[in-house]
Amino acid sequence: MEGFVYVVNPPEIPKVAFGSSLERVTLPLRGPCLTSFMRQHQGDVFLSPGPATRVDERNLLEIKWPSKLGYSAFASKAPRLLGPSNANMPCVGSYDVETRKPLRNAAKPFNIGAARKDKERFLTPGPSTYPHHVERPKLRISSAFGSRRKILPAIGVICSPLNVAKCHKCEQIPQGDYWHDFNTELDLCRPCMHKIEHDLKKCSATELQRLRLRREFSDYARVRYCDFYHDHGGTMAAVQTLPQRIYKMKIEKENYLSLYM
């Protein structure tokens, strides 16, 4: 065929300029022009190939045709290469590993015949038994911007010429301390209040019954009549029968104990 040029190899691309086929780096690898910032960001540059880049042609057989039984190359394909002495030897993975024998259980547990010692009762209550969620009671203090600081009595005192208190449950005159509702002006003696507290702590009481009792008697405050301190004699005037020093000691002791009752 005329005019046909049979090309075996493609023509080489002509050089554009002198030195255009050389590999060049844009940053210097060493020397005074290499700053610390350039050295930190240039990465690992290997000027010469490492030992891992060289491929040993002798190991290509093991890579292409690995042995499933642990032999060298072509051992699984041609077992006759092993020879008569090694032909009957099993491979590494075909050995039977002997399992451990189970331990024989003891006939009796340790110290089964010894007399048991009763543990001492732990009298200290656990952390969950403390009412940590209940706010700690504080003393009631009457102050006037620092000019007056007086601790109010924990038990209120009702001062009147005559003791007109009367329990609305049993209709008896309360003896000693009792409870008084300042909203409804109703009184409740101690035996009746203790009976209500007993009903409140019953296991047979439902939560609704406890809620009603707490709501009904939540406004009652503990009070006492003033006859322990002075005598009115049926009039508005009063004669003090208890010394002032003993009266203050009594109020301070009751205020202190009220924080733990």
XYZ file of N, CA, C and O in Angstrom, residues 200 204-214:
48
model
N -52.646 7.998 110.957
C -51.875 8.391 109.780
C -50.780 7.386 109.460
O -50.415 7.206 108.290
N -52.895 0.110 106.866
C -54.146 -0.060 106.119
C -54.646 1.250 105.517
O -55.531 1.233 104.660
N -54.092 2.390 105.964
C -54.528 3.682 105.430
C -54.013 3.868 104.014
O -52.863 3.543 103.707
N -54.873 4.369 103.159
C -54.495 4.615 101.776
C -53.773 5.958 101.663
O -53.789 6.776 102.585
N -53.159 6.168 100.532
C -52.443 7.419 100.318
C -53.399 8.601 100.253
O -53.045 9.712 100.664
N -54.627 8.360 99.779
C -55.614 9.439 99.731
C -56.047 9.854 101.140
O -56.198 11.050 101.435
N -56.215 8.884 102.039
C -56.573 9.203 103.411
C -55.454 9.971 104.118
O -55.713 10.921 104.860
N -54.212 9.562 103.881
C -53.097 10.298 104.481
C -53.028 11.730 103.941
O -52.735 12.667 104.684
N -53.284 11.891 102.670
C -53.234 13.225 102.083
C -54.321 14.123 102.679
O -54.082 15.311 102.961
N -55.508 13.575 102.889
C -56.588 14.367 103.475
C -56.281 14.759 104.922
O -56.539 15.889 105.336
N -55.720 13.834 105.709
C -55.385 14.154 107.094
C -54.289 15.210 107.170
O -54.351 16.129 108.000
N -53.276 15.085 106.325
C -52.212 16.091 106.338
C -52.736 17.457 105.924
O -52.332 18.492 106.482
